[in-house]
């Protein structure tokens, strides 16, 4: 069956670490290891609930600030520092923009509601996605099959005609178990090559060189 759609992750796929100098200076000043701020966020007792929309981002980041020994009132500074290390994966975005006239596109992200602001307001990528499914808005997150199934239903495309792209191998494995093609993101070049091979095998080749 021909490929009709893509479901793509946001963090560490379309939105990747690029310039972490300011963040590293902050971490060193506060005796945190490299990547310590992100680790503190993921270890927060509010992290899971924030990604499921049960608490807001401010609650999460205030807890992170307290955990690393700064004032909870500085939570906005921590958000800005965290985001300063990341940037849009422009090559991969351009690749999907070339594909979009031929395939439906969905974003499926385990994230707080702030990701919608990043996608629509900061990076102006509304045109790229026919569907956006964000865990904090849905109350369900990957790898729960429900999050994948909701995305497929909104795309109106069967699993067997969909390519799923994510940096987490467990999430990719769940997509494959549901019948989708899976591409585990490691590097941009590798992901585009793997996607192109899948499209070629389905006799609908659109190469990153064919612009």
PDB file of C-alpha atoms in Angstrom:
ATOM      1  CA  UNK A   1       0.000   0.000   0.000  1.00  0.00           C
ATOM      2  CA  UNK A   2       1.359   3.455  -0.862  1.00  0.00           C
ATOM      3  CA  UNK A   3       2.513   5.813   1.845  1.00  0.00           C
ATOM      4  CA  UNK A   4       0.015   8.608   2.461  1.00  0.00           C
ATOM      5  CA  UNK A   5       1.187  10.317   5.637  1.00  0.00           C
ATOM      6  CA  UNK A   6       3.951  11.089   8.119  1.00  0.00           C
ATOM      7  CA  UNK A   7       3.749  11.397  11.889  1.00  0.00           C
ATOM      8  CA  UNK A   8       6.751  13.288  13.258  1.00  0.00           C
ATOM      9  CA  UNK A   9       8.085  14.063  16.731  1.00  0.00           C
ATOM     10  CA  UNK A  10       9.133  17.607  17.675  1.00  0.00           C
ATOM     11  CA  UNK A  11      11.785  17.639  20.410  1.00  0.00           C
ATOM     12  CA  UNK A  12      15.178  16.240  19.337  1.00  0.00           C
ATOM     13  CA  UNK A  13      13.866  15.716  15.797  1.00  0.00           C
ATOM     14  CA  UNK A  14      12.492  18.958  14.352  1.00  0.00           C
ATOM     15  CA  UNK A  15      13.734  20.977  17.333  1.00  0.00           C
ATOM     16  CA  UNK A  16      17.309  20.022  18.239  1.00  0.00           C
ATOM     17  CA  UNK A  17      20.168  21.152  20.441  1.00  0.00           C
ATOM     18  CA  UNK A  18      22.359  23.623  18.552  1.00  0.00           C
ATOM     19  CA  UNK A  19      24.061  26.213  20.759  1.00  0.00           C
ATOM     20  CA  UNK A  20      24.335  25.252  24.414  1.00  0.00           C
ATOM     21  CA  UNK A  21      27.061  27.722  25.473  1.00  0.00           C
ATOM     22  CA  UNK A  22      24.821  29.966  27.609  1.00  0.00           C
ATOM     23  CA  UNK A  23      23.176  26.948  29.171  1.00  0.00           C
ATOM     24  CA  UNK A  24      26.518  25.314  29.945  1.00  0.00           C
ATOM     25  CA  UNK A  25      27.780  28.502  31.622  1.00  0.00           C
ATOM     26  CA  UNK A  26      24.660  28.552  33.800  1.00  0.00           C
ATOM     27  CA  UNK A  27      25.045  24.862  34.685  1.00  0.00           C
ATOM     28  CA  UNK A  28      28.696  25.300  35.626  1.00  0.00           C
ATOM     29  CA  UNK A  29      27.859  28.318  37.777  1.00  0.00           C
ATOM     30  CA  UNK A  30      25.259  26.285  39.662  1.00  0.00           C
ATOM     31  CA  UNK A  31      27.431  23.150  39.966  1.00  0.00           C
ATOM     32  CA  UNK A  32      25.237  21.175  37.596  1.00  0.00           C
ATOM     33  CA  UNK A  33      26.628  18.600  35.153  1.00  0.00           C
ATOM     34  CA  UNK A  34      26.297  19.216  31.446  1.00  0.00           C
ATOM     35  CA  UNK A  35      22.652  18.622  30.653  1.00  0.00           C
ATOM     36  CA  UNK A  36      21.822  19.057  34.333  1.00  0.00           C
ATOM     37  CA  UNK A  37      18.971  21.507  33.799  1.00  0.00           C
ATOM     38  CA  UNK A  38      17.197  19.157  31.435  1.00  0.00           C
ATOM     39  CA  UNK A  39      17.787  16.277  33.820  1.00  0.00           C
ATOM     40  CA  UNK A  40      16.302  18.294  36.679  1.00  0.00           C
ATOM     41  CA  UNK A  41      13.239  18.995  34.568  1.00  0.00           C
ATOM     42  CA  UNK A  42      12.726  15.340  33.667  1.00  0.00           C
ATOM     43  CA  UNK A  43      13.159  14.335  37.322  1.00  0.00           C
ATOM     44  CA  UNK A  44      10.660  16.867  38.636  1.00  0.00           C
ATOM     45  CA  UNK A  45       7.636  15.387  40.348  1.00  0.00           C
ATOM     46  CA  UNK A  46       5.543  17.559  38.018  1.00  0.00           C
ATOM     47  CA  UNK A  47       7.194  16.521  34.740  1.00  0.00           C
ATOM     48  CA  UNK A  48       4.778  13.726  33.860  1.00  0.00           C
ATOM     49  CA  UNK A  49       1.718  15.739  34.878  1.00  0.00           C
ATOM     50  CA  UNK A  50       2.895  18.772  32.880  1.00  0.00           C
ATOM     51  CA  UNK A  51       3.165  16.682  29.724  1.00  0.00           C
ATOM     52  CA  UNK A  52      -0.341  15.358  30.355  1.00  0.00           C
ATOM     53  CA  UNK A  53      -1.778  18.818  30.906  1.00  0.00           C
ATOM     54  CA  UNK A  54      -2.516  18.263  34.594  1.00  0.00           C
ATOM     55  CA  UNK A  55      -0.264  21.102  35.776  1.00  0.00           C
ATOM     56  CA  UNK A  56       0.997  24.155  33.917  1.00  0.00           C
ATOM     57  CA  UNK A  57       4.529  24.888  32.795  1.00  0.00           C
ATOM     58  CA  UNK A  58       5.076  27.455  35.535  1.00  0.00           C
ATOM     59  CA  UNK A  59       4.453  24.850  38.230  1.00  0.00           C
ATOM     60  CA  UNK A  60       6.963  22.516  36.603  1.00  0.00           C
ATOM     61  CA  UNK A  61       9.694  25.118  36.210  1.00  0.00           C
ATOM     62  CA  UNK A  62       9.224  26.552  39.696  1.00  0.00           C
ATOM     63  CA  UNK A  63       9.877  23.069  41.032  1.00  0.00           C
ATOM     64  CA  UNK A  64      12.955  22.752  38.808  1.00  0.00           C
ATOM     65  CA  UNK A  65      14.271  26.091  40.089  1.00  0.00           C
ATOM     66  CA  UNK A  66      13.827  25.011  43.683  1.00  0.00           C
ATOM     67  CA  UNK A  67      15.473  21.653  42.999  1.00  0.00           C
ATOM     68  CA  UNK A  68      18.639  23.196  41.529  1.00  0.00           C
ATOM     69  CA  UNK A  69      18.873  25.825  44.264  1.00  0.00           C
ATOM     70  CA  UNK A  70      17.642  28.974  42.529  1.00  0.00           C
ATOM     71  CA  UNK A  71      14.632  31.107  43.341  1.00  0.00           C
ATOM     72  CA  UNK A  72      11.318  29.774  41.999  1.00  0.00           C
ATOM     73  CA  UNK A  73      10.698  33.352  40.838  1.00  0.00           C
ATOM     74  CA  UNK A  74      13.422  32.803  38.227  1.00  0.00           C
ATOM     75  CA  UNK A  75      11.477  30.062  36.445  1.00  0.00           C
ATOM     76  CA  UNK A  76      11.082  32.147  33.257  1.00  0.00           C
ATOM     77  CA  UNK A  77      14.856  32.555  33.098  1.00  0.00           C
ATOM     78  CA  UNK A  78      15.260  28.786  33.233  1.00  0.00           C
ATOM     79  CA  UNK A  79      12.778  28.344  30.388  1.00  0.00           C
ATOM     80  CA  UNK A  80      14.671  30.881  28.278  1.00  0.00           C
ATOM     81  CA  UNK A  81      18.010  29.216  29.026  1.00  0.00           C
ATOM     82  CA  UNK A  82      16.644  25.802  28.141  1.00  0.00           C
ATOM     83  CA  UNK A  83      15.227  27.056  24.847  1.00  0.00           C
ATOM     84  CA  UNK A  84      18.395  28.992  23.997  1.00  0.00           C
ATOM     85  CA  UNK A  85      20.248  25.718  23.511  1.00  0.00           C
ATOM     86  CA  UNK A  86      17.783  24.511  20.875  1.00  0.00           C
ATOM     87  CA  UNK A  87      16.909  25.564  17.373  1.00  0.00           C
ATOM     88  CA  UNK A  88      14.835  24.487  14.439  1.00  0.00           C
ATOM     89  CA  UNK A  89      16.225  21.607  12.392  1.00  0.00           C
ATOM     90  CA  UNK A  90      15.980  23.626   9.196  1.00  0.00           C
ATOM     91  CA  UNK A  91      17.234  20.888   6.878  1.00  0.00           C
ATOM     92  CA  UNK A  92      14.655  18.397   8.100  1.00  0.00           C
ATOM     93  CA  UNK A  93      11.877  20.977   8.043  1.00  0.00           C
ATOM     94  CA  UNK A  94      12.765  21.832   4.435  1.00  0.00           C
ATOM     95  CA  UNK A  95      12.750  18.132   3.578  1.00  0.00           C
ATOM     96  CA  UNK A  96       9.237  17.693   4.978  1.00  0.00           C
ATOM     97  CA  UNK A  97       8.068  20.885   3.266  1.00  0.00           C
ATOM     98  CA  UNK A  98       9.054  19.311  -0.050  1.00  0.00           C
ATOM     99  CA  UNK A  99       7.112  16.186   0.857  1.00  0.00           C
ATOM    100  CA  UNK A 100       4.002  17.914   2.174  1.00  0.00           C
ATOM    101  CA  UNK A 101       2.329  18.538  -1.208  1.00  0.00           C
ATOM    102  CA  UNK A 102       2.260  14.761  -1.688  1.00  0.00           C
ATOM    103  CA  UNK A 103       1.684  13.479   1.860  1.00  0.00           C
ATOM    104  CA  UNK A 104      -0.319  14.414   4.917  1.00  0.00           C
ATOM    105  CA  UNK A 105       1.737  15.515   7.925  1.00  0.00           C
ATOM    106  CA  UNK A 106       1.078  15.224  11.654  1.00  0.00           C
ATOM    107  CA  UNK A 107       3.042  16.356  14.686  1.00  0.00           C
ATOM    108  CA  UNK A 108       2.878  14.001  17.673  1.00  0.00           C
ATOM    109  CA  UNK A 109       4.710  15.365  20.700  1.00  0.00           C
ATOM    110  CA  UNK A 110       5.019  14.534  24.383  1.00  0.00           C
ATOM    111  CA  UNK A 111       5.160  18.111  25.600  1.00  0.00           C
ATOM    112  CA  UNK A 112       3.582  20.908  27.587  1.00  0.00           C
ATOM    113  CA  UNK A 113       1.168  23.222  25.726  1.00  0.00           C
ATOM    114  CA  UNK A 114       4.106  25.577  25.055  1.00  0.00           C
ATOM    115  CA  UNK A 115       5.084  23.451  22.077  1.00  0.00           C
ATOM    116  CA  UNK A 116       2.074  24.742  20.132  1.00  0.00           C
ATOM    117  CA  UNK A 117       3.369  28.294  20.626  1.00  0.00           C
ATOM    118  CA  UNK A 118       6.812  27.252  19.371  1.00  0.00           C
ATOM    119  CA  UNK A 119       5.389  25.579  16.278  1.00  0.00           C
ATOM    120  CA  UNK A 120       2.757  28.136  15.328  1.00  0.00           C
ATOM    121  CA  UNK A 121       4.033  31.469  16.657  1.00  0.00           C
ATOM    122  CA  UNK A 122       7.817  31.247  16.957  1.00  0.00           C
ATOM    123  CA  UNK A 123       8.635  29.075  13.948  1.00  0.00           C
ATOM    124  CA  UNK A 124       5.446  29.649  11.903  1.00  0.00           C
ATOM    125  CA  UNK A 125       5.103  26.012  10.897  1.00  0.00           C
ATOM    126  CA  UNK A 126       1.305  25.772  10.913  1.00  0.00           C
ATOM    127  CA  UNK A 127       1.406  25.253   7.144  1.00  0.00           C
ATOM    128  CA  UNK A 128       3.453  22.080   7.560  1.00  0.00           C
ATOM    129  CA  UNK A 129       1.027  20.090   9.715  1.00  0.00           C
ATOM    130  CA  UNK A 130      -2.463  18.925   8.907  1.00  0.00           C
ATOM    131  CA  UNK A 131      -2.781  17.638  12.475  1.00  0.00           C
ATOM    132  CA  UNK A 132      -1.032  18.498  15.750  1.00  0.00           C
ATOM    133  CA  UNK A 133      -1.403  16.124  18.708  1.00  0.00           C
ATOM    134  CA  UNK A 134       0.273  17.372  21.897  1.00  0.00           C
ATOM    135  CA  UNK A 135       0.212  15.224  25.014  1.00  0.00           C
ATOM    136  CA  UNK A 136      -0.611  18.062  27.423  1.00  0.00           C
ATOM    137  CA  UNK A 137      -3.683  18.926  25.353  1.00  0.00           C
ATOM    138  CA  UNK A 138      -4.776  15.318  24.956  1.00  0.00           C
ATOM    139  CA  UNK A 139      -4.118  13.878  28.405  1.00  0.00           C
ATOM    140  CA  UNK A 140      -2.325  10.933  26.839  1.00  0.00           C
ATOM    141  CA  UNK A 141       1.268  10.525  25.669  1.00  0.00           C
ATOM    142  CA  UNK A 142       3.547   8.194  23.764  1.00  0.00           C
ATOM    143  CA  UNK A 143       3.985   5.265  23.961  1.00  0.00           C
ATOM    144  CA  UNK A 144       0.314   4.851  24.868  1.00  0.00           C
ATOM    145  CA  UNK A 145      -1.251   3.472  21.658  1.00  0.00           C
ATOM    146  CA  UNK A 146      -4.167   5.854  22.131  1.00  0.00           C
ATOM    147  CA  UNK A 147      -1.974   8.842  21.217  1.00  0.00           C
ATOM    148  CA  UNK A 148      -0.980   7.201  17.922  1.00  0.00           C
ATOM    149  CA  UNK A 149      -4.522   6.106  17.162  1.00  0.00           C
ATOM    150  CA  UNK A 150      -5.928   9.594  17.737  1.00  0.00           C
ATOM    151  CA  UNK A 151      -3.359  10.994  15.340  1.00  0.00           C
ATOM    152  CA  UNK A 152      -4.199   8.435  12.657  1.00  0.00           C
ATOM    153  CA  UNK A 153      -7.916   9.068  13.081  1.00  0.00           C
ATOM    154  CA  UNK A 154      -7.468  12.813  12.614  1.00  0.00           C
ATOM    155  CA  UNK A 155      -5.257  12.267   9.588  1.00  0.00           C
ATOM    156  CA  UNK A 156      -7.833   9.790   8.243  1.00  0.00           C
ATOM    157  CA  UNK A 157      -5.014   7.517   7.127  1.00  0.00           C
ATOM    158  CA  UNK A 158      -4.491   3.853   8.095  1.00  0.00           C
ATOM    159  CA  UNK A 159      -1.421   2.837  10.056  1.00  0.00           C
ATOM    160  CA  UNK A 160      -0.117   0.701   7.188  1.00  0.00           C
ATOM    161  CA  UNK A 161       0.167   3.807   4.997  1.00  0.00           C
ATOM    162  CA  UNK A 162       2.002   5.972   7.530  1.00  0.00           C
ATOM    163  CA  UNK A 163       5.664   6.622   8.357  1.00  0.00           C
ATOM    164  CA  UNK A 164       6.421   7.460  11.998  1.00  0.00           C
ATOM    165  CA  UNK A 165       9.614   9.409  12.845  1.00  0.00           C
ATOM    166  CA  UNK A 166      10.908   9.751  16.418  1.00  0.00           C
ATOM    167  CA  UNK A 167      14.223   9.824  18.280  1.00  0.00           C
ATOM    168  CA  UNK A 168      12.946   7.388  20.938  1.00  0.00           C
ATOM    169  CA  UNK A 169      13.287   3.776  19.816  1.00  0.00           C
ATOM    170  CA  UNK A 170      10.548   2.623  22.204  1.00  0.00           C
ATOM    171  CA  UNK A 171       8.095   5.051  20.624  1.00  0.00           C
ATOM    172  CA  UNK A 172       9.120   3.854  17.168  1.00  0.00           C
ATOM    173  CA  UNK A 173       8.609   0.242  18.262  1.00  0.00           C
ATOM    174  CA  UNK A 174       5.063   1.026  19.401  1.00  0.00           C
ATOM    175  CA  UNK A 175       4.293   2.635  16.049  1.00  0.00           C
ATOM    176  CA  UNK A 176       5.593  -0.439  14.258  1.00  0.00           C
ATOM    177  CA  UNK A 177       3.529  -2.712  16.486  1.00  0.00           C
ATOM    178  CA  UNK A 178       0.470  -0.721  15.398  1.00  0.00           C
ATOM    179  CA  UNK A 179       1.341  -1.353  11.762  1.00  0.00           C
ATOM    180  CA  UNK A 180       3.227   1.811  10.810  1.00  0.00           C
ATOM    181  CA  UNK A 181       6.595   2.132   9.147  1.00  0.00           C
ATOM    182  CA  UNK A 182       9.124   3.353  11.705  1.00  0.00           C
ATOM    183  CA  UNK A 183      12.168   5.588  11.312  1.00  0.00           C
ATOM    184  CA  UNK A 184      14.352   6.093  14.382  1.00  0.00           C
ATOM    185  CA  UNK A 185      15.947   9.531  14.202  1.00  0.00           C
ATOM    186  CA  UNK A 186      19.683   9.622  14.960  1.00  0.00           C
ATOM    187  CA  UNK A 187      20.920  12.295  12.552  1.00  0.00           C
ATOM    188  CA  UNK A 188      19.166  14.428   9.973  1.00  0.00           C
ATOM    189  CA  UNK A 189      21.000  12.863   7.042  1.00  0.00           C
ATOM    190  CA  UNK A 190      20.293   9.337   8.285  1.00  0.00           C
ATOM    191  CA  UNK A 191      16.607  10.050   8.833  1.00  0.00           C
ATOM    192  CA  UNK A 192      16.142  11.587   5.381  1.00  0.00           C
ATOM    193  CA  UNK A 193      17.953   8.665   3.775  1.00  0.00           C
ATOM    194  CA  UNK A 194      15.820   6.108   5.635  1.00  0.00           C
ATOM    195  CA  UNK A 195      12.624   7.957   4.708  1.00  0.00           C
ATOM    196  CA  UNK A 196      13.644   8.209   1.070  1.00  0.00           C
ATOM    197  CA  UNK A 197      14.329   4.459   0.953  1.00  0.00           C
ATOM    198  CA  UNK A 198      10.859   3.758   2.317  1.00  0.00           C
ATOM    199  CA  UNK A 199       9.297   6.045  -0.276  1.00  0.00           C
ATOM    200  CA  UNK A 200      11.285   4.425  -3.062  1.00  0.00           C
ATOM    201  CA  UNK A 201      10.147   1.000  -1.927  1.00  0.00           C
ATOM    202  CA  UNK A 202       6.590   2.270  -2.131  1.00  0.00           C
ATOM    203  CA  UNK A 203       7.190   3.625  -5.636  1.00  0.00           C
ATOM    204  CA  UNK A 204       6.664   7.231  -4.593  1.00  0.00           C
ATOM    205  CA  UNK A 205      10.196   8.557  -4.441  1.00  0.00           C
ATOM    206  CA  UNK A 206      10.701  12.200  -3.504  1.00  0.00           C
ATOM    207  CA  UNK A 207      14.381  12.680  -2.846  1.00  0.00           C
ATOM    208  CA  UNK A 208      15.864  15.535  -0.782  1.00  0.00           C
ATOM    209  CA  UNK A 209      17.833  16.417  -3.951  1.00  0.00           C
ATOM    210  CA  UNK A 210      14.706  16.746  -6.083  1.00  0.00           C
ATOM    211  CA  UNK A 211      13.786  20.349  -5.312  1.00  0.00           C
TER     212      UNK A 211
END
